[in-house]
Amino acid sequence: MLATTTSVSVPHVVIIGGGFGGLETAKSLRKSDVQVTLVDRHNYHLFQPLLYQVATGGLSPANIATPLRSIFRRQANCEVLLAEVQDFDLDDKRLLLADGELKYDHLVVAAGATHSYFGHEEWASVAPGLKTLQDATSIRRKVFLAFEAAERERDPKIREQMMTFVVVGGGPTGVELAGALSEIARHTIRNDFRHIHPEDARIVIVEAAEHVLAHYPEALCQRAANLIRDLGIEIHTKTRVTKVTENEVCLSSEEGDQAIGTQTVLWAAGVHGSPLGSRLARACGLETDRAGRVGVTNRMNIEGRDEVFVIGDLANCTDGNGVRMPGLAPVAIQQGQYVAKKIVATLSGIQINEPFVYRDRGTMATIGRAKAVVQVGKRESVGFIAWLMWLVVHLLQIVQFQNRLLILFQWGWNYLTFSRSARIITGDDRVILIRDELVDDKSATNEKVTGMQVEK
Amino acid sequence: MLATTTSVSVPHVVIIGGGFGGLETAKSLRKSDVQVTLVDRHNYHLFQPLLYQVATGGLSPANIATPLRSIFRRQANCEVLLAEVQDFDLDDKRLLLADGELKYDHLVVAAGATHSYFGHEEWASVAPGLKTLQDATSIRRKVFLAFEAAERERDPKIREQMMTFVVVGGGPTGVELAGALSEIARHTIRNDFRHIHPEDARIVIVEAAEHVLAHYPEALCQRAANLIRDLGIEIHTKTRVTKVTENEVCLSSEEGDQAIGTQTVLWAAGVHGSPLGSRLARACGLETDRAGRVGVTNRMNIEGRDEVFVIGDLANCTDGNGVRMPGLAPVAIQQGQYVAKKIVATLSGIQINEPFVYRDRGTMATIGRAKAVVQVGKRESVGFIAWLMWLVVHLLQIVQFQNRLLILFQWGWNYLTFSRSARIITGDDRVILIRDELVDDKSATNEKVTGMQVEK
C-alpha cells in the first residue's frame, strides 16, 4: 500500500503540475486552512523561459530547475508527490495515479503543454521541440554534434547540410534559439575547429505568420526582424513547412516551394495541451479544442464542476474582458492566484462571482547577444536597454536565490568571454555514429561498404 | 569520405583519451614540431575526482567537464577528433575507427578504466559504478528517487530497505560518496519530507581490506574511520560482497555472513582497464593482466614497439624505482609529461633511456562536510585544515577558470546553506514506476492487481 497524505480533516486541494500555474496556486494557499498536495512527474520546477539557454549550452539544467521539495520545505500545509496522474474520476473526486489513487476536495489541473507537429507526429524524431530538460539536452547534443560531423565531412554539399540550422516557428522561443545559435557559430566556437568555419553556419527561421514575434505591434516586429537579420539569420515569413526529413526541410510560401538541405531542424512552432487534457475532457463528457486544451469558464472552472479548475497552457478560456488568454507564464501565475483566492472564499462560504481578469504587464524576448525587444503597455523598447530589462525581470523570477546568482555569474562570464561552458554533449554513453545517422541513400551506403578511409 | 587531419609532413602523434594522461601529453607537445590528434568518444575532459559531487547533487555535470576543443583552441598543432577507436593495426601504424581510420607515427593510449564487478557483471544493473557523467546522473537519480519512494511507502520493512544505502569499496571514491550521502540525509533534505525522517537513513561502507582508505598509513586510516563513523556511517571491513539483488546485498566476513536489505547499492570497488586495452594487447600478441591493463616497460612503451605508449589507468607498470604505479591522476599526468618528452627527444635523434620515475606529492580524500585526510610525504593531516588543502588543490586542478569560480561559489553556498541545488532527477522523461522496480515477489504483485489505495 502506498501512503501519500496522512489523514486530514481540512479540505484537500490537489494541484497537478509544478509549473508556473501550479506553483503559484500552492504558494497562494500557504496561509489557508487546507491541505495541499502538489503532484508532478518531475521533482523540480522548471523555469521554461530559459530552456533555450540550456539547449544552447549557456546554462546547466540545474540552473533553471529548482527541487519542488525545497520550494515547499517551510510550507507545512503543502506536500509534494512525485507521481504520474493517469485519469480522473470526477464523480468520486479522485485521481488515478500510475501507482495508486488520490482523493481531492478541490482540483487544480495545471499540467501545461507539449509541442505540436500539427498532425505530423512523424517529424518529432527529426525535429525535436523544446519543452523539457530532456528536450534541451537532446537539442544541445544535436547542435554540437552537427559541428563535430561537419569538421570531419569532406563532401561540401553534405557539410553545408550539417552546418545549416532551421528553426521552425518565429515566436519568442524560435527567435531566442536562433539568436543563441548565431552567437555560438559566430563567437563561442569560432576558433575551435580546424577544417570548418563555424561562422559560415546558415541559420534560418521559418514562420507561418506575416512577422516574427507576431504578437508584438508591427513596428516593433520590423525592428526585431532587422536585429535578427543583423545576426546573419535568414527569416522566411508567410512560409509553411510541408516536409521534414533527416537531411532536408521543404517549405511552401506564396513565392513557391523550396527545399533547404539541413540535418538540424528545431521545432518551436505549435503547442498542444498535455495528454491529461484529453483525459480530463473525456471525464467531463467534453472534447478538447484543436490545440488539445480544455475549455473552462472565465472563472477557470469546468462548466458544471465548481471544484475542478484548469489553468495555464492547458486552459482554453477568455478572461472577464473577453480577451482570449495566451500561453504565457504571467497568465498562468495570475490564474493560480485567482483560483487560490476562489477556493479559500468558497471554504468561508463566500462565492466569488467576478471572473478572472488578466493584467498584461508586457512581454519581452531576447535576440542574440545583449539585444532584446520589450513591450510594456504602449511603451516599446528594442536593443541593449531592452536586454537589460529582460535580464533583470528573468533573474528576479527565478525561484531560487542561489540560481539567480549562478545564472548572473554565468551570463556575465559568457558575455565577457563569449564562452558557453555548458556545451558538453551528454546522452548516449557511446558517441553516435554520426555518419550512420545521415546516410540513407544508396551511393552513401556503398561508400560505407567500401570502407571510408581517413587520409592524413 | 571522412576527413580528419589535413596533409602534414611533420610527425603525427595520436593520443587516445582526453583524461588526465592524454590531456597532459597533448599539452606538453604544444611547442614541438609535431601534429597532435587527440581522439576521444566525448567532447569534454572530465575532472573525475569530483564526479561524486555530481552523483550527489552538489555540482552540475558541466561544472566538472570542459570542452576539449576550448582547451586546445590556441594550440595550433593539436586537433581534437570526436570518434571511437575500435582496433589497432600496429604494423601499419593505423587506428581503426568506428567510421574511418587514422594513421600515426607515435601512439599514446590513455583510454583509462571502467569499473569492475570482479566477474559478476550481472551486478552492474543493480549496483551502478561511478566513472562517467552518465554514471553520475544515474546515481543521482537512484539516490533521490529512493527517498521519494520511501516517502510514499507504508510497509516499514520496505521503507527501511529504501532508506539503506550500501557503498561497496572503501577507497577515496567510496568514502567520498558515503560522506556526501550522509550530508544529504542529515542536512540537505532533512526537512523536505512529511512521512520519513531522511536523517534515519542507514549508510554502509563495505571494504574487503582491513581498513578504509587502505593505501594511507594505518594511523591515518584509523582517524579517518573515526571521522566516517562520526557521520553515522557504518563500516564493514574485511568483508566481501557475495550477492547483490534489487533489494538486498549479501556480505561475507570472518564473523560470518549477513544480508542487508537495501535498494541502493553503489559500486566504488574494482576498476578494469578500458576494453581498448584488450584489443591493444591482442594486437601486440600479449594478454592484459587480471584488471584488464596492458603491461608496458618502465619507459611506458610496449615491449618491442618504441612508438606505442600506454599511460594512466590502462597501464600496468612499475616505475624506475620498481614501484608499482597506482591508478591516480598525478601518475597519469607525470607519465604524459614523460612520454611527450621522450617523443620530442626521439625526433631530435636523441634516445631517452632513463625510465619514468613517479614523484609522489601526496594523496587526499574528503570525508563528508568540511573534513578530509591528507598525506604529503611523511606529513599527515586530518580534519578541517586537511579539507581546506583538499579544496585548494582540487580547485587549482580544474582546467577551466570559469569552472573554478563556479565550483567555489557553489561549494561556498552549499557549505553555508547545507543545500545541493543540482539534486534534480533527470533521465527518463516519465517518472519511473518506483513501485514496479522493486516488486518481484508474488504477494506484492497481488497487492498491485487488487489496486493500491491511497488514503487521505
Short mmCIF file of N, CA, C and O in Angstrom, two decimals, chain A residues 301-358:
data_model
loop_
_atom_site.label_atom_id
_atom_site.label_comp_id
_atom_site.label_asym_id
_atom_site.label_seq_id
_atom_site.Cartn_x
_atom_site.Cartn_y
_atom_site.Cartn_z
N ASN A 301 -13.13 27.40 -13.91
CA ASN A 301 -13.59 26.05 -13.58
C ASN A 301 -14.27 25.41 -14.78
O ASN A 301 -14.67 26.09 -15.74
N ILE A 302 -14.37 24.09 -14.73
CA ILE A 302 -15.08 23.39 -15.79
C ILE A 302 -16.57 23.59 -15.57
O ILE A 302 -17.06 23.49 -14.45
N GLU A 303 -17.25 23.91 -16.65
CA GLU A 303 -18.71 24.16 -16.61
C GLU A 303 -19.40 23.03 -15.84
O GLU A 303 -19.25 21.85 -16.17
N GLY A 304 -20.12 23.40 -14.79
CA GLY A 304 -20.86 22.39 -14.03
C GLY A 304 -20.06 21.69 -12.95
O GLY A 304 -20.58 20.86 -12.21
N ARG A 305 -18.76 21.98 -12.87
CA ARG A 305 -17.91 21.38 -11.83
C ARG A 305 -17.18 22.52 -11.12
O ARG A 305 -16.09 22.91 -11.52
N ASP A 306 -17.79 23.03 -10.08
CA ASP A 306 -17.21 24.19 -9.40
C ASP A 306 -15.89 23.88 -8.71
O ASP A 306 -15.13 24.79 -8.38
N GLU A 307 -15.62 22.59 -8.46
CA GLU A 307 -14.41 22.23 -7.71
C GLU A 307 -13.25 21.81 -8.61
O GLU A 307 -12.19 21.44 -8.12
N VAL A 308 -13.45 21.86 -9.92
CA VAL A 308 -12.37 21.45 -10.85
C VAL A 308 -11.93 22.65 -11.70
O VAL A 308 -12.71 23.18 -12.48
N PHE A 309 -10.70 23.06 -11.52
CA PHE A 309 -10.16 24.21 -12.25
C PHE A 309 -9.09 23.76 -13.24
O PHE A 309 -8.36 22.80 -12.98
N VAL A 310 -9.00 24.46 -14.33
CA VAL A 310 -7.89 24.24 -15.26
C VAL A 310 -7.24 25.60 -15.50
O VAL A 310 -7.94 26.58 -15.76
N ILE A 311 -5.92 25.67 -15.35
CA ILE A 311 -5.22 26.95 -15.55
C ILE A 311 -3.97 26.77 -16.40
O ILE A 311 -3.54 25.64 -16.64
N GLY A 312 -3.44 27.88 -16.85
CA GLY A 312 -2.18 27.85 -17.60
C GLY A 312 -2.37 27.41 -19.04
O GLY A 312 -3.44 27.55 -19.62
N ASP A 313 -1.30 26.83 -19.62
CA ASP A 313 -1.31 26.48 -21.04
C ASP A 313 -2.38 25.46 -21.40
O ASP A 313 -2.72 25.32 -22.57
N LEU A 314 -2.88 24.72 -20.41
CA LEU A 314 -3.86 23.67 -20.71
C LEU A 314 -5.28 24.22 -20.81
O LEU A 314 -6.19 23.55 -21.29
N ALA A 315 -5.49 25.46 -20.36
CA ALA A 315 -6.84 26.03 -20.33
C ALA A 315 -7.14 26.82 -21.59
O ALA A 315 -6.34 27.65 -22.02
N ASN A 316 -8.28 26.57 -22.16
CA ASN A 316 -8.77 27.37 -23.29
C ASN A 316 -9.85 28.28 -22.73
O ASN A 316 -10.93 27.81 -22.38
N CYS A 317 -9.58 29.58 -22.63
CA CYS A 317 -10.56 30.45 -21.99
C CYS A 317 -10.36 31.90 -22.41
O CYS A 317 -9.30 32.28 -22.92
N THR A 318 -11.39 32.67 -22.20
CA THR A 318 -11.26 34.12 -22.29
C THR A 318 -11.35 34.65 -20.87
O THR A 318 -11.87 33.98 -19.98
N ASP A 319 -10.79 35.81 -20.63
CA ASP A 319 -10.92 36.37 -19.28
C ASP A 319 -12.18 37.24 -19.21
O ASP A 319 -12.98 37.27 -20.15
N GLY A 320 -12.37 37.92 -18.10
CA GLY A 320 -13.59 38.71 -17.88
C GLY A 320 -13.79 39.81 -18.92
O GLY A 320 -14.91 40.28 -19.13
N ASN A 321 -12.70 40.23 -19.58
CA ASN A 321 -12.82 41.25 -20.61
C ASN A 321 -13.05 40.65 -22.00
O ASN A 321 -13.02 41.35 -23.00
N GLY A 322 -13.23 39.33 -22.03
CA GLY A 322 -13.45 38.68 -23.32
C GLY A 322 -12.18 38.46 -24.12
O GLY A 322 -12.23 38.08 -25.29
N VAL A 323 -11.01 38.69 -23.49
CA VAL A 323 -9.73 38.50 -24.19
C VAL A 323 -9.32 37.02 -24.11
O VAL A 323 -9.34 36.43 -23.03
N ARG A 324 -8.98 36.44 -25.26
CA ARG A 324 -8.52 35.05 -25.25
C ARG A 324 -7.13 34.97 -24.63
O ARG A 324 -6.26 35.76 -24.95
N MET A 325 -6.94 34.04 -23.69
CA MET A 325 -5.70 34.01 -22.91
C MET A 325 -4.59 33.29 -23.66
O MET A 325 -4.75 32.14 -24.07
N PRO A 326 -3.42 33.96 -23.85
CA PRO A 326 -2.28 33.30 -24.50
C PRO A 326 -1.54 32.38 -23.51
O PRO A 326 -1.73 32.49 -22.30
N GLY A 327 -0.72 31.50 -24.06
CA GLY A 327 0.02 30.56 -23.21
C GLY A 327 1.31 31.18 -22.68
O GLY A 327 2.39 30.85 -23.13
N LEU A 328 1.16 32.08 -21.72
CA LEU A 328 2.33 32.78 -21.17
C LEU A 328 2.41 32.55 -19.66
O LEU A 328 1.38 32.40 -18.99
N ALA A 329 3.61 32.58 -19.13
CA ALA A 329 3.80 32.37 -17.70
C ALA A 329 2.97 33.34 -16.85
O ALA A 329 2.32 32.91 -15.88
N PRO A 330 2.95 34.64 -17.15
CA PRO A 330 2.20 35.57 -16.29
C PRO A 330 0.71 35.23 -16.24
O PRO A 330 0.07 35.42 -15.20
N VAL A 331 0.16 34.72 -17.34
CA VAL A 331 -1.25 34.32 -17.34
C VAL A 331 -1.45 33.19 -16.33
O VAL A 331 -2.34 33.25 -15.48
N ALA A 332 -0.61 32.17 -16.43
CA ALA A 332 -0.73 31.02 -15.52
C ALA A 332 -0.59 31.45 -14.07
O ALA A 332 -1.32 31.00 -13.18
N ILE A 333 0.36 32.35 -13.81
CA ILE A 333 0.61 32.80 -12.44
C ILE A 333 -0.62 33.54 -11.90
O ILE A 333 -1.10 33.27 -10.79
N GLN A 334 -1.16 34.46 -12.69
CA GLN A 334 -2.33 35.22 -12.22
C GLN A 334 -3.55 34.32 -12.07
O GLN A 334 -4.36 34.49 -11.15
N GLN A 335 -3.67 33.33 -12.95
CA GLN A 335 -4.78 32.38 -12.81
C GLN A 335 -4.64 31.57 -11.53
O GLN A 335 -5.62 31.30 -10.84
N GLY A 336 -3.39 31.19 -11.20
CA GLY A 336 -3.14 30.46 -9.96
C GLY A 336 -3.57 31.27 -8.75
O GLY A 336 -4.21 30.74 -7.82
N GLN A 337 -3.23 32.55 -8.75
CA GLN A 337 -3.61 33.41 -7.63
C GLN A 337 -5.14 33.53 -7.54
O GLN A 337 -5.72 33.45 -6.45
N TYR A 338 -5.78 33.67 -8.69
CA TYR A 338 -7.23 33.81 -8.73
C TYR A 338 -7.91 32.55 -8.18
O TYR A 338 -8.80 32.62 -7.33
N VAL A 339 -7.47 31.40 -8.65
CA VAL A 339 -8.09 30.14 -8.24
C VAL A 339 -7.89 29.90 -6.75
O VAL A 339 -8.81 29.47 -6.04
N ALA A 340 -6.70 30.19 -6.24
CA ALA A 340 -6.45 30.02 -4.80
C ALA A 340 -7.41 30.89 -4.00
O ALA A 340 -8.01 30.44 -3.01
N LYS A 341 -7.58 32.13 -4.44
CA LYS A 341 -8.48 33.05 -3.75
C LYS A 341 -9.92 32.52 -3.78
O LYS A 341 -10.64 32.57 -2.79
N LYS A 342 -10.29 31.98 -4.91
CA LYS A 342 -11.65 31.46 -5.08
C LYS A 342 -11.89 30.25 -4.17
O LYS A 342 -12.95 30.13 -3.55
N ILE A 343 -10.89 29.37 -4.07
CA ILE A 343 -11.04 28.18 -3.21
C ILE A 343 -11.19 28.61 -1.76
O ILE A 343 -12.07 28.13 -1.03
N VAL A 344 -10.33 29.54 -1.33
CA VAL A 344 -10.38 30.00 0.06
C VAL A 344 -11.73 30.64 0.37
O VAL A 344 -12.33 30.39 1.42
N ALA A 345 -12.22 31.44 -0.58
CA ALA A 345 -13.52 32.10 -0.38
C ALA A 345 -14.63 31.06 -0.23
O ALA A 345 -15.45 31.14 0.69
N THR A 346 -14.61 30.05 -1.10
CA THR A 346 -15.63 29.00 -1.05
C THR A 346 -15.66 28.34 0.33
O THR A 346 -16.73 28.06 0.88
N LEU A 347 -14.47 28.13 0.89
CA LEU A 347 -14.39 27.46 2.20
C LEU A 347 -15.04 28.32 3.28
O LEU A 347 -15.56 27.80 4.27
N SER A 348 -14.98 29.64 3.11
CA SER A 348 -15.59 30.54 4.09
C SER A 348 -17.07 30.76 3.73
O SER A 348 -17.73 31.64 4.31
N GLY A 349 -17.57 30.02 2.75
CA GLY A 349 -18.98 30.15 2.39
C GLY A 349 -19.26 31.33 1.50
O GLY A 349 -20.42 31.66 1.22
N ILE A 350 -18.19 31.99 1.02
CA ILE A 350 -18.39 33.14 0.13
C ILE A 350 -18.25 32.67 -1.31
O ILE A 350 -17.39 31.84 -1.61
N GLN A 351 -19.08 33.19 -2.19
CA GLN A 351 -18.98 32.81 -3.59
C GLN A 351 -18.38 33.98 -4.37
O GLN A 351 -18.92 35.09 -4.35
N ILE A 352 -17.21 33.76 -5.00
CA ILE A 352 -16.63 34.82 -5.83
C ILE A 352 -17.19 34.69 -7.23
O ILE A 352 -16.98 33.68 -7.89
N ASN A 353 -17.93 35.69 -7.65
CA ASN A 353 -18.51 35.61 -8.99
C ASN A 353 -17.76 36.42 -10.02
O ASN A 353 -17.99 36.28 -11.22
N GLU A 354 -16.86 37.30 -9.55
CA GLU A 354 -16.07 38.07 -10.51
C GLU A 354 -15.22 37.11 -11.33
O GLU A 354 -14.54 36.25 -10.76
N PRO A 355 -15.23 37.27 -12.64
CA PRO A 355 -14.37 36.40 -13.46
C PRO A 355 -12.91 36.79 -13.32
O PRO A 355 -12.58 37.84 -12.77
N PHE A 356 -12.05 35.90 -13.81
CA PHE A 356 -10.62 36.19 -13.84
C PHE A 356 -10.34 37.30 -14.85
O PHE A 356 -10.89 37.31 -15.95
N VAL A 357 -9.53 38.29 -14.45
CA VAL A 357 -9.14 39.35 -15.39
C VAL A 357 -7.61 39.42 -15.45
O VAL A 357 -6.95 39.56 -14.42
N TYR A 358 -7.10 39.29 -16.64
CA TYR A 358 -5.64 39.26 -16.81
C TYR A 358 -5.09 40.66 -16.91
O TYR A 358 -5.59 41.49 -17.66
#
